[in-house]
């Protein structure tokens, strides 16, 4: 006889965390997500059901397959994945684990999910993200988006965070992580006066060099009456 997996019947759906790339349909009609590992093969919506990425006919998650949605228990673990170079432009998701699931030490593999919250990292320049801009690549008719501030977005197609939430639907909440804070105290009046004096001294030196160069160039010409 095959051992049966223990069954859980929680009163509330378990909560998990994961990372993904935000995507939007090529026509701009709907928004969703693209996973960073196995999930990269199949974009999904805010409320969606997993399908076997290998094309098998069993229902996910299957004990003898690694199909299904994946998430970790702890938010800090998911945030740690964002440190990796290939995941720097991804977003952090908080999800509700729905349907059948298999519990592991560090997370779940499960049948259905609802994305509750999407947290957008700061722009690469360090400022808090104000928009999601075209990242320059996509998959299956969907363009991938990345965080950007107003100063770095340039001429790229962009969507505000509220617009993305509206296109995603199902009550998704989108929040922007705070930008990097400047460290150290702002310079006071003595520091500014000293800096101004240094700049003036450099300007005086530069003007002196120009004057000497002008004199040298003028003295290099022919003397009056000489040919």
Short mmCIF file of N, CA, C and O in Angstrom, two decimals, residues 69-207:
data_model
loop_
_atom_site.label_atom_id
_atom_site.label_comp_id
_atom_site.label_asym_id
_atom_site.label_seq_id
_atom_site.Cartn_x
_atom_site.Cartn_y
_atom_site.Cartn_z
N UNK A 69 2.53 25.64 -8.28
CA UNK A 69 3.09 26.88 -7.80
C UNK A 69 4.04 26.59 -6.64
O UNK A 69 3.84 25.63 -5.90
N UNK A 70 5.03 27.45 -6.46
CA UNK A 70 5.98 27.30 -5.36
C UNK A 70 6.06 28.61 -4.58
O UNK A 70 5.99 29.70 -5.16
N UNK A 71 6.22 28.52 -3.28
CA UNK A 71 6.46 29.70 -2.45
C UNK A 71 7.20 29.26 -1.20
O UNK A 71 7.28 28.06 -0.90
N UNK A 72 7.74 30.22 -0.48
CA UNK A 72 8.43 29.94 0.78
C UNK A 72 7.59 30.48 1.93
O UNK A 72 6.73 31.34 1.75
N UNK A 73 7.89 29.98 3.13
CA UNK A 73 7.13 30.41 4.31
C UNK A 73 7.48 31.83 4.74
O UNK A 73 6.61 32.61 5.09
N UNK A 74 8.77 32.14 4.75
CA UNK A 74 9.25 33.37 5.34
C UNK A 74 9.50 34.45 4.28
O UNK A 74 10.12 34.19 3.26
N UNK A 75 9.02 35.65 4.58
CA UNK A 75 9.25 36.79 3.67
C UNK A 75 10.75 37.07 3.50
O UNK A 75 11.21 37.37 2.40
N UNK A 76 11.50 36.96 4.59
CA UNK A 76 12.94 37.26 4.53
C UNK A 76 13.66 36.34 3.57
O UNK A 76 14.63 36.75 2.91
N UNK A 77 13.22 35.10 3.46
CA UNK A 77 13.86 34.15 2.54
C UNK A 77 13.62 34.59 1.10
O UNK A 77 14.53 34.58 0.27
N UNK A 78 12.38 35.01 0.79
CA UNK A 78 12.09 35.49 -0.56
C UNK A 78 12.86 36.78 -0.86
O UNK A 78 13.38 36.96 -1.97
N UNK A 79 12.94 37.67 0.11
CA UNK A 79 13.70 38.91 -0.09
C UNK A 79 15.18 38.61 -0.35
O UNK A 79 15.84 39.33 -1.12
N UNK A 80 15.69 37.57 0.29
CA UNK A 80 17.08 37.20 0.07
C UNK A 80 17.36 36.80 -1.37
O UNK A 80 18.48 36.99 -1.87
N UNK A 81 16.36 36.25 -2.06
CA UNK A 81 16.55 35.86 -3.47
C UNK A 81 16.74 37.08 -4.36
O UNK A 81 17.39 37.00 -5.40
N UNK A 82 16.20 38.23 -3.95
CA UNK A 82 16.31 39.43 -4.76
C UNK A 82 17.73 39.99 -4.79
O UNK A 82 18.03 40.89 -5.56
N UNK A 83 18.60 39.46 -3.93
CA UNK A 83 19.99 39.91 -3.92
C UNK A 83 20.75 39.38 -5.13
O UNK A 83 21.69 40.01 -5.62
N UNK A 84 20.35 38.21 -5.62
CA UNK A 84 21.02 37.61 -6.78
C UNK A 84 20.91 38.52 -8.00
O UNK A 84 19.87 39.15 -8.23
N UNK A 85 21.97 38.58 -8.78
CA UNK A 85 22.02 39.51 -9.91
C UNK A 85 20.88 39.28 -10.89
O UNK A 85 20.27 40.23 -11.39
N UNK A 86 20.54 38.02 -11.17
CA UNK A 86 19.52 37.73 -12.17
C UNK A 86 18.12 38.05 -11.69
O UNK A 86 17.18 38.06 -12.48
N UNK A 87 17.96 38.29 -10.37
CA UNK A 87 16.63 38.55 -9.82
C UNK A 87 16.46 39.98 -9.32
O UNK A 87 15.45 40.30 -8.71
N UNK A 88 17.43 40.85 -9.56
CA UNK A 88 17.39 42.20 -9.02
C UNK A 88 16.17 42.99 -9.50
O UNK A 88 15.71 43.89 -8.81
N UNK A 89 15.68 42.70 -10.69
CA UNK A 89 14.55 43.45 -11.25
C UNK A 89 13.20 42.80 -10.96
O UNK A 89 12.17 43.25 -11.46
N UNK A 90 13.19 41.71 -10.20
CA UNK A 90 11.94 41.03 -9.87
C UNK A 90 11.21 41.77 -8.75
O UNK A 90 11.75 42.70 -8.12
N UNK A 91 9.97 41.37 -8.49
CA UNK A 91 9.18 41.95 -7.41
C UNK A 91 8.88 40.87 -6.37
O UNK A 91 9.01 39.67 -6.63
N UNK A 92 8.50 41.31 -5.19
CA UNK A 92 8.18 40.40 -4.09
C UNK A 92 6.67 40.24 -4.00
O UNK A 92 5.93 41.24 -3.98
N UNK A 93 6.21 39.00 -3.94
CA UNK A 93 4.77 38.71 -3.88
C UNK A 93 4.41 38.04 -2.56
O UNK A 93 5.14 37.19 -2.07
N UNK A 94 3.27 38.45 -2.02
CA UNK A 94 2.66 37.73 -0.90
C UNK A 94 1.44 37.02 -1.46
O UNK A 94 0.59 37.65 -2.10
N UNK A 95 1.34 35.72 -1.25
CA UNK A 95 0.29 34.92 -1.87
C UNK A 95 -0.49 34.13 -0.83
O UNK A 95 0.00 33.82 0.26
N UNK A 96 -1.72 33.81 -1.20
CA UNK A 96 -2.54 32.87 -0.43
C UNK A 96 -2.48 31.53 -1.14
O UNK A 96 -2.70 31.44 -2.36
N UNK A 97 -2.16 30.48 -0.40
CA UNK A 97 -2.05 29.13 -0.94
C UNK A 97 -3.44 28.49 -0.94
O UNK A 97 -4.05 28.32 0.12
N UNK A 98 -3.93 28.15 -2.12
CA UNK A 98 -5.29 27.63 -2.27
C UNK A 98 -5.26 26.22 -2.85
O UNK A 98 -4.29 25.82 -3.50
N UNK A 99 -6.34 25.48 -2.62
CA UNK A 99 -6.44 24.14 -3.16
C UNK A 99 -5.50 23.17 -2.47
O UNK A 99 -5.01 23.41 -1.36
N UNK A 100 -5.20 22.07 -3.14
CA UNK A 100 -4.31 21.06 -2.58
C UNK A 100 -2.88 21.59 -2.54
O UNK A 100 -2.45 22.31 -3.44
N UNK A 101 -2.16 21.23 -1.49
CA UNK A 101 -0.77 21.67 -1.40
C UNK A 101 0.06 20.63 -0.68
O UNK A 101 -0.45 19.78 0.06
N UNK A 102 1.35 20.68 -0.94
CA UNK A 102 2.33 19.82 -0.27
C UNK A 102 3.25 20.75 0.52
O UNK A 102 3.83 21.67 -0.03
N UNK A 103 3.37 20.49 1.81
CA UNK A 103 4.18 21.33 2.66
C UNK A 103 5.60 20.77 2.76
O UNK A 103 5.79 19.57 2.95
N UNK A 104 6.56 21.66 2.62
CA UNK A 104 7.96 21.30 2.79
C UNK A 104 8.53 22.10 3.95
O UNK A 104 7.85 22.93 4.55
N UNK A 105 9.79 21.86 4.24
CA UNK A 105 10.40 22.55 5.38
C UNK A 105 10.41 24.06 5.19
O UNK A 105 10.15 24.81 6.13
N UNK A 106 10.68 24.50 3.95
CA UNK A 106 10.83 25.93 3.71
C UNK A 106 9.68 26.56 2.94
O UNK A 106 9.68 27.77 2.74
N UNK A 107 8.71 25.76 2.50
CA UNK A 107 7.64 26.36 1.73
C UNK A 107 6.58 25.36 1.29
O UNK A 107 6.46 24.27 1.85
N UNK A 108 5.80 25.77 0.27
CA UNK A 108 4.71 24.97 -0.25
C UNK A 108 4.89 24.74 -1.75
O UNK A 108 5.49 25.56 -2.45
N UNK A 109 4.31 23.64 -2.22
CA UNK A 109 4.05 23.42 -3.65
C UNK A 109 2.57 23.14 -3.73
O UNK A 109 2.06 22.24 -3.05
N UNK A 110 1.85 23.89 -4.59
CA UNK A 110 0.39 23.90 -4.43
C UNK A 110 -0.34 24.09 -5.75
O UNK A 110 0.26 24.39 -6.79
N UNK A 111 -1.67 23.93 -5.66
CA UNK A 111 -2.52 23.87 -6.84
C UNK A 111 -2.98 25.24 -7.34
O UNK A 111 -2.89 25.54 -8.53
N UNK A 112 -3.46 26.08 -6.45
CA UNK A 112 -4.01 27.38 -6.85
C UNK A 112 -3.45 28.46 -5.92
O UNK A 112 -3.05 28.17 -4.79
N UNK A 113 -3.48 29.70 -6.40
CA UNK A 113 -3.00 30.78 -5.56
C UNK A 113 -3.70 32.09 -5.91
O UNK A 113 -4.22 32.27 -7.01
N UNK A 114 -3.70 32.97 -4.94
CA UNK A 114 -4.14 34.35 -5.14
C UNK A 114 -3.01 35.26 -4.69
O UNK A 114 -2.54 35.17 -3.54
N UNK A 115 -2.55 36.12 -5.58
CA UNK A 115 -1.51 37.08 -5.22
C UNK A 115 -2.18 38.23 -4.48
O UNK A 115 -3.07 38.90 -5.03
N UNK A 116 -1.79 38.46 -3.25
CA UNK A 116 -2.39 39.50 -2.42
C UNK A 116 -1.69 40.84 -2.57
O UNK A 116 -2.32 41.88 -2.74
N UNK A 117 -0.37 40.81 -2.47
CA UNK A 117 0.41 42.06 -2.46
C UNK A 117 1.64 41.91 -3.33
O UNK A 117 2.29 40.86 -3.32
N UNK A 118 1.94 42.95 -4.08
CA UNK A 118 3.17 43.01 -4.86
C UNK A 118 3.99 44.20 -4.37
O UNK A 118 3.50 45.33 -4.36
N UNK A 119 5.21 43.94 -3.93
CA UNK A 119 6.09 45.00 -3.46
C UNK A 119 7.17 45.24 -4.51
O UNK A 119 7.91 44.32 -4.87
N UNK A 120 7.25 46.47 -4.98
CA UNK A 120 8.17 46.84 -6.05
C UNK A 120 9.44 47.42 -5.43
O UNK A 120 9.38 48.34 -4.61
N UNK A 121 10.58 46.89 -5.82
CA UNK A 121 11.87 47.37 -5.31
C UNK A 121 12.16 48.77 -5.84
O UNK A 121 11.56 49.20 -6.83
N UNK A 122 13.09 49.50 -5.23
CA UNK A 122 13.45 50.82 -5.75
C UNK A 122 14.05 50.74 -7.15
O UNK A 122 14.51 49.69 -7.59
N UNK A 123 14.07 51.87 -7.83
CA UNK A 123 14.73 52.01 -9.12
C UNK A 123 16.22 51.70 -8.93
O UNK A 123 16.77 51.92 -7.85
N UNK A 124 16.92 51.19 -9.94
CA UNK A 124 18.36 50.93 -9.79
C UNK A 124 19.16 52.13 -9.31
O UNK A 124 20.23 51.96 -8.72
N UNK A 125 18.67 53.35 -9.55
CA UNK A 125 19.39 54.53 -9.08
C UNK A 125 19.25 54.73 -7.58
O UNK A 125 19.95 55.55 -6.99
N UNK A 126 18.32 54.00 -6.94
CA UNK A 126 18.12 54.11 -5.51
C UNK A 126 16.85 54.83 -5.10
O UNK A 126 16.41 54.72 -3.96
N UNK A 127 16.24 55.58 -6.02
CA UNK A 127 15.01 56.29 -5.71
C UNK A 127 13.83 55.32 -5.68
O UNK A 127 13.85 54.27 -6.33
N UNK A 128 12.80 55.67 -4.92
CA UNK A 128 11.60 54.84 -4.87
C UNK A 128 10.96 54.78 -6.26
O UNK A 128 10.93 55.78 -6.99
N UNK A 129 10.47 53.62 -6.65
CA UNK A 129 9.88 53.44 -7.98
C UNK A 129 8.55 54.16 -8.06
O UNK A 129 7.73 54.08 -7.14
N UNK A 130 8.34 54.85 -9.16
CA UNK A 130 7.06 55.50 -9.39
C UNK A 130 6.26 54.83 -10.48
O UNK A 130 5.04 54.99 -10.55
N UNK A 131 6.94 54.06 -11.35
CA UNK A 131 6.28 53.40 -12.47
C UNK A 131 6.90 52.04 -12.70
O UNK A 131 7.97 51.71 -12.16
N UNK A 132 6.22 51.25 -13.51
CA UNK A 132 6.77 50.00 -14.04
C UNK A 132 6.98 50.21 -15.52
O UNK A 132 6.04 50.50 -16.26
N UNK A 133 8.23 50.08 -15.98
CA UNK A 133 8.59 50.39 -17.36
C UNK A 133 8.95 49.13 -18.13
O UNK A 133 9.32 48.10 -17.54
N UNK A 134 8.84 49.21 -19.44
CA UNK A 134 9.20 48.10 -20.32
C UNK A 134 10.66 47.72 -20.08
O UNK A 134 11.58 48.55 -20.20
N UNK A 135 10.90 46.45 -19.73
CA UNK A 135 12.25 45.98 -19.42
C UNK A 135 13.04 45.59 -20.66
O UNK A 135 14.22 45.26 -20.56
N UNK A 136 12.39 45.59 -21.83
CA UNK A 136 13.10 45.27 -23.06
C UNK A 136 13.05 43.80 -23.46
O UNK A 136 13.72 43.41 -24.42
N UNK A 137 12.28 42.99 -22.75
CA UNK A 137 12.14 41.59 -23.14
C UNK A 137 10.77 41.10 -22.67
O UNK A 137 10.07 41.78 -21.92
N UNK A 138 10.39 39.93 -23.14
CA UNK A 138 9.08 39.39 -22.78
C UNK A 138 8.97 37.94 -23.18
O UNK A 138 9.93 37.31 -23.61
N UNK A 139 7.74 37.41 -23.03
CA UNK A 139 7.51 35.99 -23.35
C UNK A 139 6.02 35.76 -23.58
O UNK A 139 5.19 36.31 -22.87
N UNK A 140 5.72 34.94 -24.58
CA UNK A 140 4.34 34.51 -24.86
C UNK A 140 3.38 35.69 -24.96
O UNK A 140 2.30 35.69 -24.35
N UNK A 141 3.74 36.70 -25.73
CA UNK A 141 2.84 37.82 -25.95
C UNK A 141 2.72 38.77 -24.77
O UNK A 141 1.80 39.59 -24.74
N UNK A 142 3.64 38.68 -23.83
CA UNK A 142 3.61 39.56 -22.67
C UNK A 142 4.96 40.24 -22.52
O UNK A 142 6.00 39.59 -22.64
N UNK A 143 4.96 41.51 -22.24
CA UNK A 143 6.20 42.23 -22.03
C UNK A 143 6.51 42.32 -20.54
O UNK A 143 5.61 42.55 -19.72
N UNK A 144 7.75 42.10 -20.19
CA UNK A 144 8.17 42.16 -18.79
C UNK A 144 8.42 43.61 -18.40
O UNK A 144 8.97 44.40 -19.19
N UNK A 145 8.04 43.96 -17.18
CA UNK A 145 8.20 45.31 -16.66
C UNK A 145 9.21 45.32 -15.52
O UNK A 145 9.45 44.31 -14.87
N UNK A 146 9.79 46.49 -15.28
CA UNK A 146 10.73 46.66 -14.18
C UNK A 146 10.52 48.02 -13.52
O UNK A 146 9.99 48.95 -14.13
N UNK A 147 10.96 48.13 -12.28
CA UNK A 147 10.78 49.36 -11.53
C UNK A 147 11.63 50.48 -12.10
O UNK A 147 12.76 50.26 -12.56
N UNK A 148 11.10 51.69 -12.08
CA UNK A 148 11.84 52.85 -12.55
C UNK A 148 11.28 54.10 -11.87
O UNK A 148 10.10 54.13 -11.48
N UNK A 149 12.12 55.10 -11.71
CA UNK A 149 11.67 56.38 -11.19
C UNK A 149 11.45 57.33 -12.38
O UNK A 149 11.81 57.01 -13.52
N UNK A 150 10.89 58.51 -12.10
CA UNK A 150 10.58 59.45 -13.17
C UNK A 150 11.84 59.90 -13.91
O UNK A 150 11.81 60.17 -15.10
N UNK A 151 12.97 59.95 -13.20
CA UNK A 151 14.19 60.42 -13.83
C UNK A 151 14.89 59.39 -14.68
O UNK A 151 15.72 59.75 -15.53
N UNK A 152 14.59 58.11 -14.49
CA UNK A 152 15.30 57.04 -15.21
C UNK A 152 14.45 56.34 -16.26
O UNK A 152 14.98 55.57 -17.05
N UNK A 153 13.15 56.60 -16.28
CA UNK A 153 12.28 55.85 -17.19
C UNK A 153 12.54 56.22 -18.64
O UNK A 153 12.36 55.38 -19.54
N UNK A 154 12.97 57.45 -18.92
CA UNK A 154 13.25 57.85 -20.29
C UNK A 154 12.00 57.81 -21.16
O UNK A 154 10.90 58.14 -20.72
N UNK A 155 12.18 57.36 -22.39
CA UNK A 155 11.06 57.30 -23.33
C UNK A 155 10.38 55.95 -23.39
O UNK A 155 9.58 55.70 -24.30
N UNK A 156 10.67 55.07 -22.44
CA UNK A 156 10.08 53.73 -22.47
C UNK A 156 8.60 53.76 -22.13
O UNK A 156 8.13 54.64 -21.40
N UNK A 157 7.86 52.78 -22.65
CA UNK A 157 6.48 52.61 -22.23
C UNK A 157 6.45 52.33 -20.74
O UNK A 157 7.28 51.59 -20.22
N UNK A 158 5.48 52.94 -20.06
CA UNK A 158 5.42 52.77 -18.61
C UNK A 158 3.98 52.76 -18.12
O UNK A 158 3.08 53.28 -18.78
N UNK A 159 3.79 52.15 -16.93
CA UNK A 159 2.50 52.09 -16.27
C UNK A 159 2.70 52.47 -14.81
O UNK A 159 3.67 52.03 -14.18
N UNK A 160 1.81 53.26 -14.27
CA UNK A 160 1.89 53.58 -12.85
C UNK A 160 1.57 52.33 -12.04
O UNK A 160 0.98 51.36 -12.55
N UNK A 161 1.93 52.34 -10.77
CA UNK A 161 1.66 51.19 -9.92
C UNK A 161 0.15 50.96 -9.79
O UNK A 161 -0.31 49.82 -9.76
N UNK A 162 -0.60 52.04 -9.69
CA UNK A 162 -2.07 51.91 -9.60
C UNK A 162 -2.65 51.33 -10.88
O UNK A 162 -3.59 50.52 -10.84
N UNK A 163 -2.10 51.74 -12.03
CA UNK A 163 -2.60 51.22 -13.30
C UNK A 163 -2.32 49.71 -13.41
O UNK A 163 -3.17 48.95 -13.89
N UNK A 164 -1.15 49.28 -12.97
CA UNK A 164 -0.84 47.85 -13.00
C UNK A 164 -1.80 47.08 -12.11
O UNK A 164 -2.32 46.02 -12.50
N UNK A 165 -2.06 47.59 -10.91
CA UNK A 165 -2.98 46.92 -9.99
C UNK A 165 -4.38 46.82 -10.61
O UNK A 165 -5.06 45.79 -10.48
N UNK A 166 -4.81 47.87 -11.28
CA UNK A 166 -6.13 47.86 -11.91
C UNK A 166 -6.20 46.83 -13.04
O UNK A 166 -7.18 46.11 -13.18
N UNK A 167 -5.14 46.75 -13.84
CA UNK A 167 -5.12 45.79 -14.95
C UNK A 167 -4.99 44.36 -14.45
O UNK A 167 -5.46 43.42 -15.10
N UNK A 168 -4.34 44.17 -13.31
CA UNK A 168 -4.20 42.83 -12.74
C UNK A 168 -5.51 42.35 -12.13
O UNK A 168 -5.87 41.17 -12.22
N UNK A 169 -6.24 43.27 -11.48
CA UNK A 169 -7.54 42.94 -10.91
C UNK A 169 -7.47 42.10 -9.67
O UNK A 169 -6.41 41.93 -9.05
N UNK A 170 -8.60 41.57 -9.26
CA UNK A 170 -8.73 40.66 -8.12
C UNK A 170 -8.24 41.28 -6.80
O UNK A 170 -7.81 40.58 -5.90
N UNK A 171 -8.31 42.60 -6.70
CA UNK A 171 -7.96 43.25 -5.44
C UNK A 171 -6.47 43.29 -5.14
O UNK A 171 -6.08 43.49 -3.98
N UNK A 172 -5.62 43.14 -6.15
CA UNK A 172 -4.18 43.17 -5.91
C UNK A 172 -3.75 44.52 -5.34
O UNK A 172 -4.17 45.57 -5.83
N UNK A 173 -2.92 44.49 -4.33
CA UNK A 173 -2.33 45.70 -3.77
C UNK A 173 -0.88 45.81 -4.24
O UNK A 173 -0.12 44.84 -4.13
N UNK A 174 -0.51 46.97 -4.75
CA UNK A 174 0.85 47.21 -5.23
C UNK A 174 1.46 48.33 -4.40
O UNK A 174 0.88 49.42 -4.30
N UNK A 175 2.59 48.06 -3.80
CA UNK A 175 3.27 49.06 -2.98
C UNK A 175 4.71 49.18 -3.44
O UNK A 175 5.29 48.24 -3.99
N UNK A 176 5.28 50.36 -3.23
CA UNK A 176 6.67 50.62 -3.59
C UNK A 176 7.53 50.61 -2.34
O UNK A 176 7.20 51.27 -1.34
N UNK A 177 8.60 49.86 -2.36
CA UNK A 177 9.55 49.86 -1.25
C UNK A 177 10.21 51.23 -1.17
O UNK A 177 10.42 51.90 -2.19
N UNK A 178 10.54 51.69 0.03
CA UNK A 178 11.18 53.02 0.15
C UNK A 178 12.53 53.05 -0.55
O UNK A 178 13.24 52.04 -0.60
N UNK A 179 12.87 54.21 -1.09
CA UNK A 179 14.15 54.37 -1.76
C UNK A 179 15.29 54.45 -0.77
O UNK A 179 15.09 54.53 0.45
N UNK A 180 16.50 54.41 -1.29
CA UNK A 180 17.69 54.48 -0.44
C UNK A 180 17.79 55.87 0.19
O UNK A 180 17.56 56.88 -0.48
N UNK A 181 18.13 55.91 1.46
CA UNK A 181 18.28 57.18 2.16
C UNK A 181 19.73 57.64 2.11
O UNK A 181 20.65 56.83 2.18
N UNK A 182 19.91 58.97 2.02
CA UNK A 182 21.26 59.52 2.03
C UNK A 182 21.85 59.39 3.41
O UNK A 182 21.19 59.65 4.41
N UNK A 183 23.09 58.95 3.49
CA UNK A 183 23.74 58.79 4.78
C UNK A 183 24.62 59.98 5.07
O UNK A 183 25.13 60.65 4.18
N UNK A 184 24.83 60.27 6.37
CA UNK A 184 25.67 61.40 6.75
C UNK A 184 24.85 62.66 6.90
O UNK A 184 23.78 62.82 6.31
N UNK A 185 25.36 63.61 7.67
CA UNK A 185 24.65 64.86 7.91
C UNK A 185 24.87 65.81 6.74
O UNK A 185 25.89 65.78 6.06
N UNK A 186 23.90 66.68 6.51
CA UNK A 186 24.04 67.68 5.46
C UNK A 186 25.12 68.68 5.86
O UNK A 186 25.29 68.99 7.04
N UNK A 187 25.88 69.21 4.89
CA UNK A 187 26.95 70.15 5.23
C UNK A 187 26.39 71.43 5.83
O UNK A 187 25.37 71.96 5.38
N UNK A 188 27.10 71.96 6.84
CA UNK A 188 26.70 73.20 7.46
C UNK A 188 27.37 74.39 6.81
O UNK A 188 28.11 74.27 5.83
N UNK A 189 27.12 75.60 7.38
CA UNK A 189 27.68 76.81 6.81
C UNK A 189 29.20 76.82 6.78
O UNK A 189 29.80 77.20 5.75
N UNK A 190 29.92 76.41 7.83
CA UNK A 190 31.40 76.42 7.75
C UNK A 190 31.93 75.54 6.62
O UNK A 190 32.88 75.92 5.92
N UNK A 191 31.33 74.38 6.45
CA UNK A 191 31.79 73.50 5.38
C UNK A 191 31.55 74.12 4.01
O UNK A 191 32.38 74.02 3.10
N UNK A 192 30.37 74.79 3.84
CA UNK A 192 30.07 75.42 2.57
C UNK A 192 31.01 76.59 2.28
O UNK A 192 31.45 76.78 1.13
N UNK A 193 31.36 77.37 3.30
CA UNK A 193 32.29 78.49 3.12
C UNK A 193 33.66 77.98 2.71
O UNK A 193 34.32 78.52 1.81
N UNK A 194 34.12 76.91 3.36
CA UNK A 194 35.42 76.34 3.03
C UNK A 194 35.44 75.80 1.61
O UNK A 194 36.42 75.96 0.86
N UNK A 195 34.34 75.16 1.21
CA UNK A 195 34.26 74.63 -0.15
C UNK A 195 34.27 75.75 -1.18
O UNK A 195 34.92 75.65 -2.23
N UNK A 196 33.58 76.86 -0.88
CA UNK A 196 33.55 78.00 -1.79
C UNK A 196 34.94 78.62 -1.92
O UNK A 196 35.36 79.02 -3.01
N UNK A 197 35.66 78.73 -0.80
CA UNK A 197 37.01 79.29 -0.84
C UNK A 197 37.94 78.42 -1.68
O UNK A 197 38.78 78.92 -2.43
N UNK A 198 37.78 77.09 -1.55
CA UNK A 198 38.60 76.18 -2.34
C UNK A 198 38.31 76.33 -3.83
O UNK A 198 39.22 76.36 -4.66
N UNK A 199 37.04 76.45 -4.17
CA UNK A 199 36.68 76.64 -5.57
C UNK A 199 37.22 77.95 -6.12
O UNK A 199 37.68 78.02 -7.26
N UNK A 200 37.18 79.03 -5.28
CA UNK A 200 37.69 80.31 -5.73
C UNK A 200 39.21 80.25 -5.96
O UNK A 200 39.73 80.82 -6.92
N UNK A 201 39.91 79.54 -5.06
CA UNK A 201 41.36 79.40 -5.23
C UNK A 201 41.69 78.65 -6.51
O UNK A 201 42.63 79.01 -7.24
N UNK A 202 40.92 77.63 -6.80
CA UNK A 202 41.16 76.88 -8.04
C UNK A 202 40.88 77.75 -9.26
O UNK A 202 41.60 77.68 -10.27
N UNK A 203 39.83 78.59 -9.18
CA UNK A 203 39.51 79.48 -10.29
C UNK A 203 40.63 80.50 -10.52
O UNK A 203 41.01 80.78 -11.66
N UNK A 204 41.15 81.06 -9.40
CA UNK A 204 42.25 82.02 -9.52
C UNK A 204 43.47 81.37 -10.16
O UNK A 204 44.14 81.98 -11.02
N UNK A 205 43.78 80.14 -9.74
CA UNK A 205 44.92 79.44 -10.33
C UNK A 205 44.72 79.21 -11.82
O UNK A 205 45.62 79.40 -12.63
N UNK A 206 43.51 78.83 -12.20
CA UNK A 206 43.20 78.56 -13.60
C UNK A 206 43.33 79.84 -14.43
O UNK A 206 43.88 79.82 -15.54
N UNK A 207 42.85 80.97 -13.89
CA UNK A 207 42.95 82.22 -14.62
C UNK A 207 44.41 82.65 -14.77
O UNK A 207 44.81 83.19 -15.81
#
